[in-house]
mmCIF file with all atom_site columns, C-alpha atoms in Angstrom:
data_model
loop_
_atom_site.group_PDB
_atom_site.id
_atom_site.type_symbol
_atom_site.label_atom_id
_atom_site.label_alt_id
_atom_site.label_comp_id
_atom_site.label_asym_id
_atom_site.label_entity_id
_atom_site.label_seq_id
_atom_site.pdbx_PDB_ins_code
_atom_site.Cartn_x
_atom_site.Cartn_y
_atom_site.Cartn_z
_atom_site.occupancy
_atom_site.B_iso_or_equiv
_atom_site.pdbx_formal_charge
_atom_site.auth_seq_id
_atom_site.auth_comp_id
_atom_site.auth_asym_id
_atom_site.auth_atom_id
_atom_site.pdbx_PDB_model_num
ATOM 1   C CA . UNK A 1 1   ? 5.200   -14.394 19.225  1.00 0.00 ? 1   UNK A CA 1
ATOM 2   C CA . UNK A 1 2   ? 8.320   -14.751 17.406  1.00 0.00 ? 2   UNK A CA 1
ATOM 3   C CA . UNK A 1 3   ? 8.106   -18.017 15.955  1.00 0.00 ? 3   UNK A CA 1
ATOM 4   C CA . UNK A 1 4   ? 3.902   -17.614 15.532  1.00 0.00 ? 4   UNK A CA 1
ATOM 5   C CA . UNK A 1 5   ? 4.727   -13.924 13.424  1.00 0.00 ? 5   UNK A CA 1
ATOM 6   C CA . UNK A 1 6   ? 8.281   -15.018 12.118  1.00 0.00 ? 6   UNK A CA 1
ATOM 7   C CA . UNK A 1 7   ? 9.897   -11.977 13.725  1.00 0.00 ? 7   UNK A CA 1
ATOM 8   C CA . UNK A 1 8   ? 12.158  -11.117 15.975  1.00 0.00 ? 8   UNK A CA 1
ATOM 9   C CA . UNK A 1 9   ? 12.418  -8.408  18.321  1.00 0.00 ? 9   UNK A CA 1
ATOM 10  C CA . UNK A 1 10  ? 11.060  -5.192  18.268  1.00 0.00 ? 10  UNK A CA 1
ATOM 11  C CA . UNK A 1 11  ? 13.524  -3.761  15.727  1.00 0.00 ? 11  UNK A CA 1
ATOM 12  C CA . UNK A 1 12  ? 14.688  -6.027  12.670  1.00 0.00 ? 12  UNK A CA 1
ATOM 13  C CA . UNK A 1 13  ? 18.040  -7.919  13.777  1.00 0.00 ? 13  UNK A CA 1
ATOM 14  C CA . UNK A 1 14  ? 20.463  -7.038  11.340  1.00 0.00 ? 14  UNK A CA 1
ATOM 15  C CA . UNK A 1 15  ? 24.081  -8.721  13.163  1.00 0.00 ? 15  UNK A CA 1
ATOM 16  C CA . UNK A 1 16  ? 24.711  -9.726  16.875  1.00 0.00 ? 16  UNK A CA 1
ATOM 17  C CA . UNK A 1 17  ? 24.393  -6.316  17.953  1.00 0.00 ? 17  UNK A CA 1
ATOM 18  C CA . UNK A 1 18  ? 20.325  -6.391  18.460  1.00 0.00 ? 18  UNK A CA 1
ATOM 19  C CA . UNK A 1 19  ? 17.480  -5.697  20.697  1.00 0.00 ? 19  UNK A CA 1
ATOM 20  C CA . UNK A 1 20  ? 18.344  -8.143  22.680  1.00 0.00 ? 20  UNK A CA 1
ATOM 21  C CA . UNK A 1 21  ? 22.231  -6.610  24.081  1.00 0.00 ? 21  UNK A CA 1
ATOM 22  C CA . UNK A 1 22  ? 20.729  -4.861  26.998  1.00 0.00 ? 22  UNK A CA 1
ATOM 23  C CA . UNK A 1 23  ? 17.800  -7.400  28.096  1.00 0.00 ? 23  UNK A CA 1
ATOM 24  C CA . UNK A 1 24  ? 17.739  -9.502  30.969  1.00 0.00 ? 24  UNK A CA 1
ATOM 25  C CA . UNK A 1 25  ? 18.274  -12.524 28.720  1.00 0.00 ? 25  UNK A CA 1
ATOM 26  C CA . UNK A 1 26  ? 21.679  -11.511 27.472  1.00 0.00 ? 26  UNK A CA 1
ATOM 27  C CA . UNK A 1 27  ? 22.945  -9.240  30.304  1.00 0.00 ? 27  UNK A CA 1
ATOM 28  C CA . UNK A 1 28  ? 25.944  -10.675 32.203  1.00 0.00 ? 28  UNK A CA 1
ATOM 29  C CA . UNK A 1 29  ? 23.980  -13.523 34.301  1.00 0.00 ? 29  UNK A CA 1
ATOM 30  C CA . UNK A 1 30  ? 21.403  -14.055 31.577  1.00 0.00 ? 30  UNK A CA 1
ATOM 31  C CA . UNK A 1 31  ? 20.108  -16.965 29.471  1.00 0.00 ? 31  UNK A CA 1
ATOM 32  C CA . UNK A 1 32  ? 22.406  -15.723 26.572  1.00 0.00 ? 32  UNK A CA 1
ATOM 33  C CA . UNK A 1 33  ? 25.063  -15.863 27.949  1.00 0.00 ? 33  UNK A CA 1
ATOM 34  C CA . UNK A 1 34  ? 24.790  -19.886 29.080  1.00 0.00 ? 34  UNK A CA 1
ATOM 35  C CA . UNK A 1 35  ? 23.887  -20.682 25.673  1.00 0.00 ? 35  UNK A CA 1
ATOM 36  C CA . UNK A 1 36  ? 26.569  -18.253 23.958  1.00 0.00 ? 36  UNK A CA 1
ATOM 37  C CA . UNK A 1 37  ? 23.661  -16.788 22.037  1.00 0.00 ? 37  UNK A CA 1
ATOM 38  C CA . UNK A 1 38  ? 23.157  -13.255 20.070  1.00 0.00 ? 38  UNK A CA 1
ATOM 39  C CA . UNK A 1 39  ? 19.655  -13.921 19.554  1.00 0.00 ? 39  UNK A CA 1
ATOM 40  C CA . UNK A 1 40  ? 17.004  -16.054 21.095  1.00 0.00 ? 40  UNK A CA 1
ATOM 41  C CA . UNK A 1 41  ? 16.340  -19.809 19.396  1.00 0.00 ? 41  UNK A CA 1
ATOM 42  C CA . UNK A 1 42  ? 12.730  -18.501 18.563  1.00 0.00 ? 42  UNK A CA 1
ATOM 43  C CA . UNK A 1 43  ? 13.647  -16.193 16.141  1.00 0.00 ? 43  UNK A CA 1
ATOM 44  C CA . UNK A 1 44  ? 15.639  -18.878 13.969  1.00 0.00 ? 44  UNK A CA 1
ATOM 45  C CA . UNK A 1 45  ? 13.783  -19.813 10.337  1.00 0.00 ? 45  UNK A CA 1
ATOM 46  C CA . UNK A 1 46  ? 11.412  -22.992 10.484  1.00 0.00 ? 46  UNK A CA 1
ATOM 47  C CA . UNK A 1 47  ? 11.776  -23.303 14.430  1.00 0.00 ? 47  UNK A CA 1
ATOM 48  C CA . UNK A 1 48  ? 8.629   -24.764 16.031  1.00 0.00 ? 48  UNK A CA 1
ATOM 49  C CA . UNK A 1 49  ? 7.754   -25.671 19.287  1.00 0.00 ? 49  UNK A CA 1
ATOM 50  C CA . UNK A 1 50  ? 8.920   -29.200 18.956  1.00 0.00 ? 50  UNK A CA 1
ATOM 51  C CA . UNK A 1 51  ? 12.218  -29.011 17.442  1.00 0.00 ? 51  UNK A CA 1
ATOM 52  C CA . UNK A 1 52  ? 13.054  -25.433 19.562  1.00 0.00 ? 52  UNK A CA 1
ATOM 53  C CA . UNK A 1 53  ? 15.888  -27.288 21.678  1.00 0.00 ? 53  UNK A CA 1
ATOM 54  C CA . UNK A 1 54  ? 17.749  -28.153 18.506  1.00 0.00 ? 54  UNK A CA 1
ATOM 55  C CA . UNK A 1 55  ? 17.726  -25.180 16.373  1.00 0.00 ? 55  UNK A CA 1
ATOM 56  C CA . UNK A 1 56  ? 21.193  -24.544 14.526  1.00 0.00 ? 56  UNK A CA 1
ATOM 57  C CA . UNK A 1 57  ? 23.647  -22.567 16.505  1.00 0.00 ? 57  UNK A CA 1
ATOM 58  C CA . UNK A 1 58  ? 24.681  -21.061 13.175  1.00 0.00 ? 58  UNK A CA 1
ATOM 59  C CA . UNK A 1 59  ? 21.459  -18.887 13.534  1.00 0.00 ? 59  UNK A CA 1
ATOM 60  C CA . UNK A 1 60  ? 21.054  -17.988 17.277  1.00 0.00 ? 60  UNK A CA 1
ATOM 61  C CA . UNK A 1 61  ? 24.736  -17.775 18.355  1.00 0.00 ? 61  UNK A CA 1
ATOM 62  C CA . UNK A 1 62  ? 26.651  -16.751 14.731  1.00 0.00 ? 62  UNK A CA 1
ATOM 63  C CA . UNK A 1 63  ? 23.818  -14.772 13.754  1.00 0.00 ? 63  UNK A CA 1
ATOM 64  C CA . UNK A 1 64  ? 24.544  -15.524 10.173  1.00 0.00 ? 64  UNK A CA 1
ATOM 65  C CA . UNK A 1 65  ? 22.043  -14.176 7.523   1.00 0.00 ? 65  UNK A CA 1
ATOM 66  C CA . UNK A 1 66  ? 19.028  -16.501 6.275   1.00 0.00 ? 66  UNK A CA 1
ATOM 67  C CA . UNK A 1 67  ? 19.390  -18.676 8.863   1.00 0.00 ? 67  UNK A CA 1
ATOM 68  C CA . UNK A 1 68  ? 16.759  -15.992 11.409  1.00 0.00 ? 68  UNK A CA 1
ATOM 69  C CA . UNK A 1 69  ? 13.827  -13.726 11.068  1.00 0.00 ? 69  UNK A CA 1
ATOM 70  C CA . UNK A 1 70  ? 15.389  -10.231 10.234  1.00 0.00 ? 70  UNK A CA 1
ATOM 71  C CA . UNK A 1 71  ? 12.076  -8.470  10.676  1.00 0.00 ? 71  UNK A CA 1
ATOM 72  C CA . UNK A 1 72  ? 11.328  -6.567  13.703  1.00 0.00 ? 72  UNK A CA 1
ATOM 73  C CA . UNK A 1 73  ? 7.801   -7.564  15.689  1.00 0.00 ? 73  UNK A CA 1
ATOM 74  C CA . UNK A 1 74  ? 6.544   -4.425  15.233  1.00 0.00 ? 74  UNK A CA 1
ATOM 75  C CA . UNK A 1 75  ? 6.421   -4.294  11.706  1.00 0.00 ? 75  UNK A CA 1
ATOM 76  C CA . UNK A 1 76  ? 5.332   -8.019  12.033  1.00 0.00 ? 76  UNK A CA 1
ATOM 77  C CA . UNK A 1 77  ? 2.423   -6.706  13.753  1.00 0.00 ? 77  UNK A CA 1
ATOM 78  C CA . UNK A 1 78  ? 1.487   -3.411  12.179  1.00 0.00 ? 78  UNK A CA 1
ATOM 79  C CA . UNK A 1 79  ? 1.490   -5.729  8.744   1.00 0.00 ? 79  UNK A CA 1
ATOM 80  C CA . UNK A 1 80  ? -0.875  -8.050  10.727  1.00 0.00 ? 80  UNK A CA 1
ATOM 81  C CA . UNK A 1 81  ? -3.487  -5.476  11.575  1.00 0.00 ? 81  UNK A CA 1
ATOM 82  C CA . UNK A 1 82  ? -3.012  -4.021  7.993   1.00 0.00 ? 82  UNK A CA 1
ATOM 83  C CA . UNK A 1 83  ? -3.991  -7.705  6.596   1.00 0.00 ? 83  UNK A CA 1
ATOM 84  C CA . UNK A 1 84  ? -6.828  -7.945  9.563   1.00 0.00 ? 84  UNK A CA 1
ATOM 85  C CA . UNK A 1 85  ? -8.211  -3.914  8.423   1.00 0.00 ? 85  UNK A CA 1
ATOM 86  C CA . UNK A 1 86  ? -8.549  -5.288  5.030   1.00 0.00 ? 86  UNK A CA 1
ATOM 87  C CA . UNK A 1 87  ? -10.538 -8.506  5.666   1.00 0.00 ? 87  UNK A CA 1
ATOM 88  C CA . UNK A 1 88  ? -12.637 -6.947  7.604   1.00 0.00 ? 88  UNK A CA 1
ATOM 89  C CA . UNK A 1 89  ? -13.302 -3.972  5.279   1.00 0.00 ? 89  UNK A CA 1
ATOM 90  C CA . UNK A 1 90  ? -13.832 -6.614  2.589   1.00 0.00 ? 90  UNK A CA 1
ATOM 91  C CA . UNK A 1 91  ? -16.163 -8.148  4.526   1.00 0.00 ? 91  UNK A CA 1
ATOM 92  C CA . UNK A 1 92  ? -18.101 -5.116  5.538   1.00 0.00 ? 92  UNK A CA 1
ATOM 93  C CA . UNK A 1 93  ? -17.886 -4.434  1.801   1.00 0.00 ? 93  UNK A CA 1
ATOM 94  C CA . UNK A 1 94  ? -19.671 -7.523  1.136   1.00 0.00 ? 94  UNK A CA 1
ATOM 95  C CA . UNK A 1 95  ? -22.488 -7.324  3.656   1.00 0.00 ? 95  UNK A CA 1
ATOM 96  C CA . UNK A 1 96  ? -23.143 -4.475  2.018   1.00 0.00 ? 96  UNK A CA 1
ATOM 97  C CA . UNK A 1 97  ? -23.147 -5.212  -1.283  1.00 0.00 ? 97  UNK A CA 1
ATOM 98  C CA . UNK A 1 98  ? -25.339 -8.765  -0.442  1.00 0.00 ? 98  UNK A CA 1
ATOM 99  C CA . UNK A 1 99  ? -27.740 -5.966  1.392   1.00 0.00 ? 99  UNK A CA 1
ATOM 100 C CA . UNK A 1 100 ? -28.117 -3.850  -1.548  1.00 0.00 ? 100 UNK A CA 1
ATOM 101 C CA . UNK A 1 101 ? -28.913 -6.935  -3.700  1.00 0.00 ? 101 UNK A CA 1
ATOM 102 C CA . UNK A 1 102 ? -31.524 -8.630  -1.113  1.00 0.00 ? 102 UNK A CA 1
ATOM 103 C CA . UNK A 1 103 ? -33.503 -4.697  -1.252  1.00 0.00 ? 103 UNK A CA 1
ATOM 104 C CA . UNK A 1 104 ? -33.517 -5.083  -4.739  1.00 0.00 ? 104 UNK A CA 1
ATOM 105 C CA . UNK A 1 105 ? -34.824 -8.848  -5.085  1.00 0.00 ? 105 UNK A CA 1
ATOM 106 C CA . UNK A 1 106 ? -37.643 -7.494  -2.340  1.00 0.00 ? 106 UNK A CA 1
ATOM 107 C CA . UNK A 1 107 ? -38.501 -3.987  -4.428  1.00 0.00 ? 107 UNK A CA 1
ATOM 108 C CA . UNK A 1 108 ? -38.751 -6.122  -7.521  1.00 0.00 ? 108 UNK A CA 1
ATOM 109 C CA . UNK A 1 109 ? -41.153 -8.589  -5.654  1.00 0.00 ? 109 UNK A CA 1
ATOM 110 C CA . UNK A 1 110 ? -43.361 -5.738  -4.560  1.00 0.00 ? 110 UNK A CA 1
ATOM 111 C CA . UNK A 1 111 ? -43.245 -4.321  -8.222  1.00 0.00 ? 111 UNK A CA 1
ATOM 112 C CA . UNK A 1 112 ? -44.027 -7.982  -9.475  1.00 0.00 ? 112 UNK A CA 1
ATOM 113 C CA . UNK A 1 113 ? -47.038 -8.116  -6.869  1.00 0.00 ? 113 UNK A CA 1
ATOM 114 C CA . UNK A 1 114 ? -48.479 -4.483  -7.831  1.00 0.00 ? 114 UNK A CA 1
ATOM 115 C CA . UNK A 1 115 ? -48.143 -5.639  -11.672 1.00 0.00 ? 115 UNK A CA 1
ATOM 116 C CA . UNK A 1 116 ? -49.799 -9.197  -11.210 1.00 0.00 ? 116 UNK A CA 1
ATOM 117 C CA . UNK A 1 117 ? -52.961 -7.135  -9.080  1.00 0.00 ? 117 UNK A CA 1
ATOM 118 C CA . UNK A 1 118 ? -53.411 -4.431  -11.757 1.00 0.00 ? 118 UNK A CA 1
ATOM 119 C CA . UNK A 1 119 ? -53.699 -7.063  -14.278 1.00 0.00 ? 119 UNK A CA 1
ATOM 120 C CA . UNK A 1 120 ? -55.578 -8.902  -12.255 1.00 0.00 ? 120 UNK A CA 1
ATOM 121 C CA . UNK A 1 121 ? -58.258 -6.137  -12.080 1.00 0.00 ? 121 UNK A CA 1
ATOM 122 C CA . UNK A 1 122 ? -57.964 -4.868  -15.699 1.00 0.00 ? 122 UNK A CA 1
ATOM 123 C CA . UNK A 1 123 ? -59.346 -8.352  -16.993 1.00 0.00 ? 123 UNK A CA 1
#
């Protein structure tokens, strides 16, 4: 989730004191504290799958600023179903607006037919 939303944690990570001081990763027998990390290699800028192993140390264990993703997950994902609200009220806007115009193409059609018969049976 981290690297797919560029965020990391629940809370935005603002120094080496995070979300992260009182996990399981980084409590005294954790993963952090093998690697001599603040913050897990995930959150780090431009970190993919593939090159996850060497992501800069400057980011996960200095915690130094522009080098991670300071935003917190749950604003990652609020903003996510925000953007996902909108498309699809754009879309419903749309269907609608197609539906309006494909009633009046069909009520003009009728009108057309009704004209064409009444002339039809004036002459």
């Amino acid at each position: 989730m981290f690297m797919f939303l560029d965020c990391c944690a629940v809370n935005p990570v603002e120094s080496t004191t995070n979300d992260f001081d009182t996990t399981p990763w980084c409590t005294t027998k954790g993963e952090c504290q093998s690697t001599n990390a603040e913050i897990p290699k995930a959150c780090c800028v431009g970190v993919t799958e593939t090159n996850y192993t060497s992501a800069p140390s400057s980011c996960y264990a200095d915690v130094q600023s522009g080098t991670y993703n300071k935003k917190g997950c749950f604003q990652a994902l609020k903003e996510l179903e925000e953007e996902l609200e909108e498309k699809n009220t754009a879309h419903t806007t749309t269907v609608l607006v197609l539906e309006i115009i494909l009633f009046v193409l069909e009520v003009s059609q009728v009108i057309l037919v009704i004209s064409i018969c009444r002339s039809s049976n004036e002459a």
